[in-house]
mmCIF file of C-alpha atoms and ligand atoms in Angstrom:
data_model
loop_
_atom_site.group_PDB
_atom_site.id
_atom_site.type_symbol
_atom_site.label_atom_id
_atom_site.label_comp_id
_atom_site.label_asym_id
_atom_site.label_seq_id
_atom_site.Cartn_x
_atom_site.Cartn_y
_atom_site.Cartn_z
ATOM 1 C CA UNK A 1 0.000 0.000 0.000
ATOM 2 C CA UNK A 2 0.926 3.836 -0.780
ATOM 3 C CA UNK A 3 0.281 6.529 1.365
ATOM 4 C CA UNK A 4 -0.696 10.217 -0.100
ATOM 5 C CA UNK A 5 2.893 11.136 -0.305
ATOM 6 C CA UNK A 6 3.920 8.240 -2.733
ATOM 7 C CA UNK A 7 5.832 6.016 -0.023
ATOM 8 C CA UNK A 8 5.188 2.357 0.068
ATOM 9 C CA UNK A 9 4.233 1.697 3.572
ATOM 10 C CA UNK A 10 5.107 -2.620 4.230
ATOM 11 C CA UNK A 11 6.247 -2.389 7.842
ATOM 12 C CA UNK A 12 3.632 -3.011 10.630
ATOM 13 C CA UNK A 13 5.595 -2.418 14.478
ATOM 14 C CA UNK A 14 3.660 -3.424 16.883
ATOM 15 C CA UNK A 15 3.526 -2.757 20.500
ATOM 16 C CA UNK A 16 2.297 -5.838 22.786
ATOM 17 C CA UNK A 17 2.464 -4.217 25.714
ATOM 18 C CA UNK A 18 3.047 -1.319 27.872
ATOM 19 C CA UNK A 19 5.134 -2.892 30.909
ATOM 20 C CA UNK A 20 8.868 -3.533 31.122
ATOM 21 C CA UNK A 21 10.740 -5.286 33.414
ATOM 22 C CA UNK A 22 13.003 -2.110 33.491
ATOM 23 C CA UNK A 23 12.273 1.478 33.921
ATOM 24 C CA UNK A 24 14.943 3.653 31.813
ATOM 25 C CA UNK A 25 14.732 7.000 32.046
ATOM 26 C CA UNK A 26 14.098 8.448 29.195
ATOM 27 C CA UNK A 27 11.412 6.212 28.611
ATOM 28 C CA UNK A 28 8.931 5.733 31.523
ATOM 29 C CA UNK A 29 8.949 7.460 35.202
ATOM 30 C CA UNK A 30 10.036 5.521 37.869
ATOM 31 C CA UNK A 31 7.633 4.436 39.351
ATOM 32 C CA UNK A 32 6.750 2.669 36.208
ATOM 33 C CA UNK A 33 3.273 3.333 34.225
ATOM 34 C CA UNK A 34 -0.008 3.293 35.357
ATOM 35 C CA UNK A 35 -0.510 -0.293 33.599
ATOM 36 C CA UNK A 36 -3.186 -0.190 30.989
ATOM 37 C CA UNK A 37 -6.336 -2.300 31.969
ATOM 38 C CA UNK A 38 -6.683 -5.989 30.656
ATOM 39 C CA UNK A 39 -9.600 -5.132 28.179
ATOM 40 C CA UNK A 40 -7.652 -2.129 27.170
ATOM 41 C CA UNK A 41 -5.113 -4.083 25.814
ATOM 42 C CA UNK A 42 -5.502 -6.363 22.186
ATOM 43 C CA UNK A 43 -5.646 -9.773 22.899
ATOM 44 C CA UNK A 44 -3.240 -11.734 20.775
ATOM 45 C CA UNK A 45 -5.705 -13.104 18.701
ATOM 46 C CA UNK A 46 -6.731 -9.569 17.987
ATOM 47 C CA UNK A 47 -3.121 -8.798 17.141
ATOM 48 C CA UNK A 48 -2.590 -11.592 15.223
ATOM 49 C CA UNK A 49 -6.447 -10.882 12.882
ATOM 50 C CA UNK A 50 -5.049 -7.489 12.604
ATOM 51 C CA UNK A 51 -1.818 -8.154 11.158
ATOM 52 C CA UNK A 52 -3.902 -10.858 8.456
ATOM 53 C CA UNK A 53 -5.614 -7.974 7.524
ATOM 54 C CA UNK A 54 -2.907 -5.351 7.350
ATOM 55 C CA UNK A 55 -0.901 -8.549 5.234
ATOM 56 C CA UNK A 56 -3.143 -8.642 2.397
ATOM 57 C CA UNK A 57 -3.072 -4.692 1.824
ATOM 58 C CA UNK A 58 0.800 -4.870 1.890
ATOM 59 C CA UNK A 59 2.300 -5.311 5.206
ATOM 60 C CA UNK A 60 5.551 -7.713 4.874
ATOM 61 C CA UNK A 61 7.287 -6.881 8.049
ATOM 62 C CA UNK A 62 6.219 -7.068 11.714
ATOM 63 C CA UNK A 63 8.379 -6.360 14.667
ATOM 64 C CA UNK A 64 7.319 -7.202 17.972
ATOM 65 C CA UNK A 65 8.437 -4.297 20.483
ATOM 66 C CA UNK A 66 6.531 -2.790 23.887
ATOM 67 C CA UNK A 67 7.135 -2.026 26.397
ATOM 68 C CA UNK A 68 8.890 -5.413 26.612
ATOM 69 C CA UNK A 69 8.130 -7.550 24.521
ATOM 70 C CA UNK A 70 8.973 -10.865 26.338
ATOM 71 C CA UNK A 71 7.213 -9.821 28.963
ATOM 72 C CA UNK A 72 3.800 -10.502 27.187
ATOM 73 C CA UNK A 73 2.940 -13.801 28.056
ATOM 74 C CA UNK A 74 2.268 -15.898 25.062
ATOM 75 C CA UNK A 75 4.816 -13.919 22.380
ATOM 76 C CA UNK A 76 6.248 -17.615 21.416
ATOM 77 C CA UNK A 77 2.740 -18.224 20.347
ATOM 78 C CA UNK A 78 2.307 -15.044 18.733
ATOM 79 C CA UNK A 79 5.114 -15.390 16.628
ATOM 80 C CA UNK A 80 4.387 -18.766 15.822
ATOM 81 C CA UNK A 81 0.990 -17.870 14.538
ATOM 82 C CA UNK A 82 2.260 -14.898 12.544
ATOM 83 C CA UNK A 83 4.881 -17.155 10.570
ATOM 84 C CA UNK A 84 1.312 -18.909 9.150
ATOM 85 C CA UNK A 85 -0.065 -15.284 7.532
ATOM 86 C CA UNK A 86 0.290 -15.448 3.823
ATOM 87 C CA UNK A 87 2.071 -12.182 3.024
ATOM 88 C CA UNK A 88 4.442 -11.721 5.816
ATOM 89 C CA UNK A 89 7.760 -12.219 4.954
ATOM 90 C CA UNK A 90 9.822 -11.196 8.285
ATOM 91 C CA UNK A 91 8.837 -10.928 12.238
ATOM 92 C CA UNK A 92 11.393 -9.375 13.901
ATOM 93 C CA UNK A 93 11.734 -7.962 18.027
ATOM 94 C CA UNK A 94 12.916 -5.042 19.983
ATOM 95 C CA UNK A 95 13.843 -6.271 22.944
ATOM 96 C CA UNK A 96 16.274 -5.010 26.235
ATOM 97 C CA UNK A 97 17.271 -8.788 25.845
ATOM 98 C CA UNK A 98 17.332 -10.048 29.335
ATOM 99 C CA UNK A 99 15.442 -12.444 28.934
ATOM 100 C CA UNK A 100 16.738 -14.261 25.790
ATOM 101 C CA UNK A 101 18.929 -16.463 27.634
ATOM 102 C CA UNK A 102 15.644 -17.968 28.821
ATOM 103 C CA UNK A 103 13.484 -17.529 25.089
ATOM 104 C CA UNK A 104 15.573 -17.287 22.588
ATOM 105 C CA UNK A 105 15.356 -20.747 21.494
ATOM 106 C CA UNK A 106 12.069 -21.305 21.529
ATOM 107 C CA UNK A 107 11.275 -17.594 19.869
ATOM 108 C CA UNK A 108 13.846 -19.065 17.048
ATOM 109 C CA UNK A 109 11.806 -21.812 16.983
ATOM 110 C CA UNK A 110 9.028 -20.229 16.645
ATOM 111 C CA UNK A 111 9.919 -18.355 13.797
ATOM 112 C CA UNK A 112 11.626 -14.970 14.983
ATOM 113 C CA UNK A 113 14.155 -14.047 12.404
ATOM 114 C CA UNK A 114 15.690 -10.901 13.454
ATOM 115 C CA UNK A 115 16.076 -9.236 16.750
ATOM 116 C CA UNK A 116 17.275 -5.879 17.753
ATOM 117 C CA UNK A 117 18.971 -5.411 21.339
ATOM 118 C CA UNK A 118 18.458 -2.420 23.447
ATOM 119 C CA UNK A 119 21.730 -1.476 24.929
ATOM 120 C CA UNK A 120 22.892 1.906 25.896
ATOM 121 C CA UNK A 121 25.810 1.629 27.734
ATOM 122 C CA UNK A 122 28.670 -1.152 28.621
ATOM 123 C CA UNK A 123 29.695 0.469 31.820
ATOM 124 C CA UNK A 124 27.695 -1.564 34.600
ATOM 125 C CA UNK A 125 27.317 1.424 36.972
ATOM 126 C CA UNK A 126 25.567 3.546 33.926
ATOM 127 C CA UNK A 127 23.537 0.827 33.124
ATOM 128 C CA UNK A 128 21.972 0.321 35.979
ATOM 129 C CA UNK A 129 21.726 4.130 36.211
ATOM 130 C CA UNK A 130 20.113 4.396 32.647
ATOM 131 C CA UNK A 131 17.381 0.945 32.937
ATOM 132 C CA UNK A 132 17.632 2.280 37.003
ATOM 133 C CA UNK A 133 16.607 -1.790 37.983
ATOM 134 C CA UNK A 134 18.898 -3.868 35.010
ATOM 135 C CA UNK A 135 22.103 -5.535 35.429
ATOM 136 C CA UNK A 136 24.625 -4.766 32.552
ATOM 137 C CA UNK A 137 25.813 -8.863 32.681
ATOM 138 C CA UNK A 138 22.362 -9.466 31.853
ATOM 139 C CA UNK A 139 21.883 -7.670 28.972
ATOM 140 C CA UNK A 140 25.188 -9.057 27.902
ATOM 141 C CA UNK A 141 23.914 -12.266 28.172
ATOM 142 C CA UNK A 142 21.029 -11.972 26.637
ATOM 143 C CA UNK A 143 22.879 -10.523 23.483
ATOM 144 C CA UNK A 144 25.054 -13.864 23.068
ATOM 145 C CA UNK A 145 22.019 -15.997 23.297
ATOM 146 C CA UNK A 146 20.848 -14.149 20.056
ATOM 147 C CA UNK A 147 23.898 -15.037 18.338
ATOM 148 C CA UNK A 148 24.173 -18.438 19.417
ATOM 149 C CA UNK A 149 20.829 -19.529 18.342
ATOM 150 C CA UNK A 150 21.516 -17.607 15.089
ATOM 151 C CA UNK A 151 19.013 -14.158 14.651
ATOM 152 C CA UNK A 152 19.876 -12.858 11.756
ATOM 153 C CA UNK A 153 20.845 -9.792 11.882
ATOM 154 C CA UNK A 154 21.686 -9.221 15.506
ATOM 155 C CA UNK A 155 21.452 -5.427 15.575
ATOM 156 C CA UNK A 156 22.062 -3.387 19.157
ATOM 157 C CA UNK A 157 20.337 -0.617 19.595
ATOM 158 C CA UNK A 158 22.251 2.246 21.368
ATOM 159 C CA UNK A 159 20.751 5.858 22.592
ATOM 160 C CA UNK A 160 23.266 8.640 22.337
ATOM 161 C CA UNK A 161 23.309 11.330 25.430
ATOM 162 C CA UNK A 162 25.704 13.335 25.805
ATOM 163 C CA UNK A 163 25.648 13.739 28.974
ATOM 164 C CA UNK A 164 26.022 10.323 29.400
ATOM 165 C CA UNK A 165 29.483 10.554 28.038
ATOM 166 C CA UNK A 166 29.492 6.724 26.493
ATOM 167 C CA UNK A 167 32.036 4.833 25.368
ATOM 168 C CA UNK A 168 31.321 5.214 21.771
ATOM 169 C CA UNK A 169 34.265 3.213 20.267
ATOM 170 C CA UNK A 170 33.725 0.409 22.820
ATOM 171 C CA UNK A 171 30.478 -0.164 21.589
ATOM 172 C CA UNK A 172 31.633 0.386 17.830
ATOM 173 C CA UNK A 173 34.245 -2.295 18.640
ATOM 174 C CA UNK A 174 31.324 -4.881 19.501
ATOM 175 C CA UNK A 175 31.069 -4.819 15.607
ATOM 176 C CA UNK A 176 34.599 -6.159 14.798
ATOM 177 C CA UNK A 177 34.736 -10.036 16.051
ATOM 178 C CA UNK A 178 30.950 -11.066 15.551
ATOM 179 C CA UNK A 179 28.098 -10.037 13.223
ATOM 180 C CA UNK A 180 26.876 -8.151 15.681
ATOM 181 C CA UNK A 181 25.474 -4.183 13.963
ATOM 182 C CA UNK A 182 25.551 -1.834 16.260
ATOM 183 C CA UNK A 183 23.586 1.056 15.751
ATOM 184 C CA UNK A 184 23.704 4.188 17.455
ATOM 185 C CA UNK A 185 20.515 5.848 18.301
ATOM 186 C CA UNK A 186 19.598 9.593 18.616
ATOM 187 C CA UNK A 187 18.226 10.995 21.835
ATOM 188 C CA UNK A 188 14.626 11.777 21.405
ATOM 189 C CA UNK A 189 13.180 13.871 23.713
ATOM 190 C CA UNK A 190 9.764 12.781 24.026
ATOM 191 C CA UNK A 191 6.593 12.176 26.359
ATOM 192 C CA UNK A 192 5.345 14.092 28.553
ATOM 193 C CA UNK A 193 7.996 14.040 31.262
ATOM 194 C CA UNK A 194 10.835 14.117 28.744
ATOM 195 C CA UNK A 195 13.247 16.847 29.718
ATOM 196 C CA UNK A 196 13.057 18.013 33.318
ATOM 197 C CA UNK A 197 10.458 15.897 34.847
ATOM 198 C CA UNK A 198 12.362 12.823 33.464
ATOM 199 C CA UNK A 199 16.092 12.411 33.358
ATOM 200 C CA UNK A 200 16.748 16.140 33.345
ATOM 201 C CA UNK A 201 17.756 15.430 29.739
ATOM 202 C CA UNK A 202 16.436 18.147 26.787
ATOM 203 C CA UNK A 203 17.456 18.840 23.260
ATOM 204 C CA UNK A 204 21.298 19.633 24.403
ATOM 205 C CA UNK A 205 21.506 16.371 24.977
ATOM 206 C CA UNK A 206 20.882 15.176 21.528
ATOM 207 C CA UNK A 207 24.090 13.907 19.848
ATOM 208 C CA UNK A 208 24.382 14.123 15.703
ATOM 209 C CA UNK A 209 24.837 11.608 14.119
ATOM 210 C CA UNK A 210 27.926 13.217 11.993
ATOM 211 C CA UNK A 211 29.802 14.722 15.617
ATOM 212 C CA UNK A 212 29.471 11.351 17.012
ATOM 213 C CA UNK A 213 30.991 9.526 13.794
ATOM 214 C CA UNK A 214 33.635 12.266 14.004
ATOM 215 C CA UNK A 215 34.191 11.371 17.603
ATOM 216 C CA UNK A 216 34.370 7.614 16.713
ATOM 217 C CA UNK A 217 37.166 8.171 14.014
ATOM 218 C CA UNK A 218 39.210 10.117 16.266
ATOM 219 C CA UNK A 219 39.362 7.999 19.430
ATOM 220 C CA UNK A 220 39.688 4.489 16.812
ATOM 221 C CA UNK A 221 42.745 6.632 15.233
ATOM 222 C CA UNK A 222 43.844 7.419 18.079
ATOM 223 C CA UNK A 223 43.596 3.569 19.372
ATOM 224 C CA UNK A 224 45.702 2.810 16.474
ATOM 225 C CA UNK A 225 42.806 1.508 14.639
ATOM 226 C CA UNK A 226 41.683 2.553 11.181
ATOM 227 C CA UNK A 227 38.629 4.586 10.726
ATOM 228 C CA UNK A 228 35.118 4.014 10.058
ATOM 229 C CA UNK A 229 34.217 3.577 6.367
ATOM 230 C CA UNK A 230 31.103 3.537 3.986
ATOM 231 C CA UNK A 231 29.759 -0.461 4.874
ATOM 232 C CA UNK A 232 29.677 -2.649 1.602
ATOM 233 C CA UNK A 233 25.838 -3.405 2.136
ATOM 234 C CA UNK A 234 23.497 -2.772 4.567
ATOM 235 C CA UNK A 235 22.428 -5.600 7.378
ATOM 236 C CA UNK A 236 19.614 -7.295 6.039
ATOM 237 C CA UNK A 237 16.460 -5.319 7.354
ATOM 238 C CA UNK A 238 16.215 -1.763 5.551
ATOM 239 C CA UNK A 239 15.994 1.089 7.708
ATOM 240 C CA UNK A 240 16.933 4.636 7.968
ATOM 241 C CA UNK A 241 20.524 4.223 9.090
ATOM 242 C CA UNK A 242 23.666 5.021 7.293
ATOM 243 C CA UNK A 243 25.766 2.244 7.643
ATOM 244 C CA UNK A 244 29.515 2.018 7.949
ATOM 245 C CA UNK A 245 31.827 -0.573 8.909
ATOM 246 C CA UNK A 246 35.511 -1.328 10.014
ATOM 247 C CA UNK A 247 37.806 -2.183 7.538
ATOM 248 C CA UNK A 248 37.569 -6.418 7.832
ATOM 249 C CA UNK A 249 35.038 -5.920 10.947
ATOM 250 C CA UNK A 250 32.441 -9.258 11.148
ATOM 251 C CA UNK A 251 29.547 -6.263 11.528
ATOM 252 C CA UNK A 252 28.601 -2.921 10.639
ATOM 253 C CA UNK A 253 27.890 0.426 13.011
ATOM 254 C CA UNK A 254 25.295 2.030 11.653
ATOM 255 C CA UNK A 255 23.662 5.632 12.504
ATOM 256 C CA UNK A 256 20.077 6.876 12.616
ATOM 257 C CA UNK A 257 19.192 10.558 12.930
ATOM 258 C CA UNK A 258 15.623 10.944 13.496
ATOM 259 C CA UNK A 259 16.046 14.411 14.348
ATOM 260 C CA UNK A 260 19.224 15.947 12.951
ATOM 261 C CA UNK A 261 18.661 14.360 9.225
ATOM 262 C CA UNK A 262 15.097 13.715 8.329
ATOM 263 C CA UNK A 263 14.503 10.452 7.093
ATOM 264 C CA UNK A 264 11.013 10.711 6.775
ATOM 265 C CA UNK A 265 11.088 10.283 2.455
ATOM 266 C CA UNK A 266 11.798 6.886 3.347
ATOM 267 C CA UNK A 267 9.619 5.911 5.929
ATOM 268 C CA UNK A 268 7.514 2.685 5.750
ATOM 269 C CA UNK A 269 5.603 2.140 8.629
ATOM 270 C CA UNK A 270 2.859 2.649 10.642
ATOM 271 C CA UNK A 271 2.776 1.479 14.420
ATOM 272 C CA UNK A 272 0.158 -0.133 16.307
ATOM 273 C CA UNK A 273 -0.383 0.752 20.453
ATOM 274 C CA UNK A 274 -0.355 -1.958 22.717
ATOM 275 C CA UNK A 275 -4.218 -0.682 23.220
ATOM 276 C CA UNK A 276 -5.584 -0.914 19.778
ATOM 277 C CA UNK A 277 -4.672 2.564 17.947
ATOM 278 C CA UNK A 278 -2.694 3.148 15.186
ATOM 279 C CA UNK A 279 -0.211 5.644 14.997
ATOM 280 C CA UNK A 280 0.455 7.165 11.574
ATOM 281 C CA UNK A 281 3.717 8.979 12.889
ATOM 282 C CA UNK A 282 6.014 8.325 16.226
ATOM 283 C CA UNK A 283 6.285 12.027 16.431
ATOM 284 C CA UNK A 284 2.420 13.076 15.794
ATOM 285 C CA UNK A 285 -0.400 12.329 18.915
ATOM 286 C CA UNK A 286 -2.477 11.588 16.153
ATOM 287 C CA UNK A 287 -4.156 8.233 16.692
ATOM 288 C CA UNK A 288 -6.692 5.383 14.960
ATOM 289 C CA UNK A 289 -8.665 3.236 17.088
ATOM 290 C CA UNK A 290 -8.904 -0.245 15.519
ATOM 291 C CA UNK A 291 -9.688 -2.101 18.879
ATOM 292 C CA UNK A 292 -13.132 -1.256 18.503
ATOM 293 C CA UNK A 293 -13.049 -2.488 14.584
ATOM 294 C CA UNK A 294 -11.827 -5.599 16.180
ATOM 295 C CA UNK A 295 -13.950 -6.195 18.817
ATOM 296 C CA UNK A 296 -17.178 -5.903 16.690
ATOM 297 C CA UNK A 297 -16.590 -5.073 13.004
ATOM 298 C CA UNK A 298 -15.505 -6.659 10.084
ATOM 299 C CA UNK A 299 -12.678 -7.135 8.209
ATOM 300 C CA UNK A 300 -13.520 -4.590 6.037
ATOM 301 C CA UNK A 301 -14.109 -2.441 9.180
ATOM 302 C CA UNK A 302 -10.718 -3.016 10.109
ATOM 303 C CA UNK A 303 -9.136 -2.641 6.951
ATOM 304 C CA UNK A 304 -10.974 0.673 6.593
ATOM 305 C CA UNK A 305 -9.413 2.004 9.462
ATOM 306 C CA UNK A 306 -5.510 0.884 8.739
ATOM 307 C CA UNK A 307 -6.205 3.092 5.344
ATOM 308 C CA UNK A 308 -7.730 6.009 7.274
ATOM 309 C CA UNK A 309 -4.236 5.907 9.239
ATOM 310 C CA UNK A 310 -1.972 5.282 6.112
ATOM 311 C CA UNK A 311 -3.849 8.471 4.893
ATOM 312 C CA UNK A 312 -3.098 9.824 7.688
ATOM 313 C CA UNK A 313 0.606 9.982 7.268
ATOM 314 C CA UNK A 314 2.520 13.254 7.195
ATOM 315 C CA UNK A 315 4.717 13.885 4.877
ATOM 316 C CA UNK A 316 7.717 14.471 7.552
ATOM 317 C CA UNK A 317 7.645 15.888 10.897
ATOM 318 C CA UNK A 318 8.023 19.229 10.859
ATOM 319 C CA UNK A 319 11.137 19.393 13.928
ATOM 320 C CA UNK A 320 8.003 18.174 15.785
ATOM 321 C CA UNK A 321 9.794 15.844 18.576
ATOM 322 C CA UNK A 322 7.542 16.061 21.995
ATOM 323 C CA UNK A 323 4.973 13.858 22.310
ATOM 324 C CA UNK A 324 2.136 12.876 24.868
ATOM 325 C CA UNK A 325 2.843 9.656 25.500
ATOM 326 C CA UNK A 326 6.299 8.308 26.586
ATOM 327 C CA UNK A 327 7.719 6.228 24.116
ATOM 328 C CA UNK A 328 7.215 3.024 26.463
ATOM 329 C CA UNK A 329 3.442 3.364 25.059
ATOM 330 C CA UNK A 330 4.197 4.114 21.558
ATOM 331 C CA UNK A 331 6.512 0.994 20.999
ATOM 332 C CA UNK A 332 9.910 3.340 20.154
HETATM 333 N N1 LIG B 401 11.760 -2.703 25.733
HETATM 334 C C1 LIG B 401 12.233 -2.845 24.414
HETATM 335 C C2 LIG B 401 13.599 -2.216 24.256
HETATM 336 O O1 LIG B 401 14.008 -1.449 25.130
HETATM 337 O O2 LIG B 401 14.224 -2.508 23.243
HETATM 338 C C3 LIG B 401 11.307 -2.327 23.342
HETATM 339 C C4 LIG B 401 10.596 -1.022 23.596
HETATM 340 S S1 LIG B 401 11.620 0.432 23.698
HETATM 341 C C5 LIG B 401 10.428 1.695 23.935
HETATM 342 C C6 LIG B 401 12.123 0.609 22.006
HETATM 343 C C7 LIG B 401 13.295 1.494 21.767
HETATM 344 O O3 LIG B 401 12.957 2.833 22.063
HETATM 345 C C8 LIG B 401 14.518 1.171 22.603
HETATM 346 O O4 LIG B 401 15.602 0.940 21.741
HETATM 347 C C9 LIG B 401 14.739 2.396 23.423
HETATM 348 O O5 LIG B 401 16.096 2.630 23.658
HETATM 349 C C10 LIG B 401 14.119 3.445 22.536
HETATM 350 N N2 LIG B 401 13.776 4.665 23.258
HETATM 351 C C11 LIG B 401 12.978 4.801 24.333
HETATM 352 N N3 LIG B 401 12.894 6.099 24.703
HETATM 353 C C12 LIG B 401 13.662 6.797 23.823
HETATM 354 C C13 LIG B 401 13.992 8.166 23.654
HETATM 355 N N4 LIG B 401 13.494 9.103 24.465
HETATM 356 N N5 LIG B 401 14.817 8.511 22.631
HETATM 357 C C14 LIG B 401 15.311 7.575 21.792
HETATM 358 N N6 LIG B 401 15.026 6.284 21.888
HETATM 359 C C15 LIG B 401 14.229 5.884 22.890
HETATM 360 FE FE1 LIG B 402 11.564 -0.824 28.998
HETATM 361 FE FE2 LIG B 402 12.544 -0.599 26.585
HETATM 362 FE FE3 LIG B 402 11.456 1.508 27.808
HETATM 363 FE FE4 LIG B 402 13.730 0.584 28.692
HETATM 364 S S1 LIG B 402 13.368 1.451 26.670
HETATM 365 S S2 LIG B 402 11.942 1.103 29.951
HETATM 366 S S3 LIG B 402 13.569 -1.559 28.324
HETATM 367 S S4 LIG B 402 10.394 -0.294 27.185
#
């Protein structure tokens, strides 16, 4: 299917849920969110009719994200049944990985190609300050069960702060000995907390993507090591990252700029809420209820309302960045 700017929209990411086994800060207030109520919620059956529908007007890709994810009971299942729609070509996750040591089989299994990693930091002090309940080992671990039970790609997922001061060419290293892809993440400040009532972070604290790749070259020359260069191909799984790789490295580090480089000619998705409403645009508030098309209409009820939101779609997003819901809710 086409949206009204020309831009064929394939890519379905869906949010399962709205509750995460950690609370990072620039996602979701400590004290967690006020968890949605069980009707408010799609039922995985509803999920799973939805995405049938969305697959025979175009959708190709799903990927699984929250919230967490794994914390939804029954996502082994889910993904399972998804594999069985006619049309759907790939089912990838976004995950904080911690508990892939436990699921990552069986999610292989199931039929889970891809998954990306959320990882922000490898210092295990800052991590813990960052999730403000996860262990860095964890994470770690849950990152080589990916690998071992062969997701392909394996990308992590890293949000740039700069007042974080990360390791940047530690993480860009991860890339060199495995097939890991590390991509590196601009700050978003978003939800309604974002900025002060949150981590105290605001738009100073977004990092571009062409300082940081500056930054990388510099401390890898100054390591001795040669610098980043234009990768060969991309990682399977299209996206809006630049990609670039070091010479002979197993991966690629790639960069995404959702703010500082609009990628928005490019985009192909639309995103579904863990409650049932479709969002035409992770920056816009704008919203489509297709829980209640679900619940009591028909197919063509449903379908109706996916191409309401693909029409929907904005063209780009206008420097817009805050939204009203924190990004926990909206799937990322
Ligand atoms: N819990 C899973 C995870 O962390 O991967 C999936 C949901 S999480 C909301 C999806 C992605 O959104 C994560 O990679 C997370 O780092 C990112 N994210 C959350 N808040 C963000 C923000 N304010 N700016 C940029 N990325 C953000
Ligand atoms: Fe949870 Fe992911 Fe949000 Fe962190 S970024 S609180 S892991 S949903």
């Amino acid at each position: 299917m086409k949206d009204s700017h020309g831009r064929v929209i394939d890519y379905l990411r869906i949010s399962l849920t709205d509750r995460c086994n950690f609370r990072c800060i620039y996602c979701m207030p400590e004290e967690g969110v006020s968890p949605m109520g069980h009707d408010e919620i799609l039922s995985l059956e509803e999920v799973e009719r939805l995405v049938a529908i969305a697959a025979k007007h175009g959708i190709k890709s799903v990927r699984l994200t929250g919230g967490e994810p794994l914390v939804r009971k029954g996502v082994e299942d889910l993904v399972r049944a998804l594999t069985t729609i006619e049309g759907i070509e790939n089912i990838s996750m976004t995950t904080n990985g911690v508990l892939l040591p436990k699921m990552a089989e069986g999610l292989k299994a199931a039929g889970l190609n891809r998954v990306n990693i959320s990882l922000d930091t490898l210092d295990p002090e800052q991590f813990r300050q960052v999730t403000r309940v996860g262990n860095l080992e964890d994470a770690l671990a849950g990152l080589d069960a990916a690998l071992k039970v062969g997701f392909s790609p394996v990308k992590v997922n890293a949000v740039t702060v700069r007042r974080l001061d990360q390791d940047f060419l530690a993480f860009a290293k991860l890339s060199l000995d495995r097939p890991l892809h590390v991509r590196f993440i601009e700050y978003m400040p978003l939800g309604q907390e974002a900025g002060d009532g949150l981590a105290g972070w605001g738009k100073e604290d977004v990092i571009s993507s062409q300082e940081l790749l500056e930054r990388i070259n510099a401390d890898a020359l100054a390591a001795g090591m040669e610098p980043l260069a234009p990768a060969d191909k991309n990682p399977l799984g299209w996206g809006p990252a630049k990609y670039m790789a070091f010479p002979g490295a197993q991966g690629t580090v790639g960069f995404i700029s959702p703010l500082s480089r609009h990628f928005c000619s490019q985009c192909n998705r639309l995103r579904l809420t863990a409650d049932g409403k479709i969002r035409p645009c992770l920056f816009s508030d704008e919203e489509y209820d297709v829980r209640a098309a679900l619940r009591s209409g028909t197919d063509e009820q449903v379908a109706a309302v996916l191409m309401e939101a693909l029409g929907a779609k904005p063209d780009e997003h206008h420097d817009k960045v805050g939204t009203e819901r924190n990004m926990s809710a909206i799937g990322g």
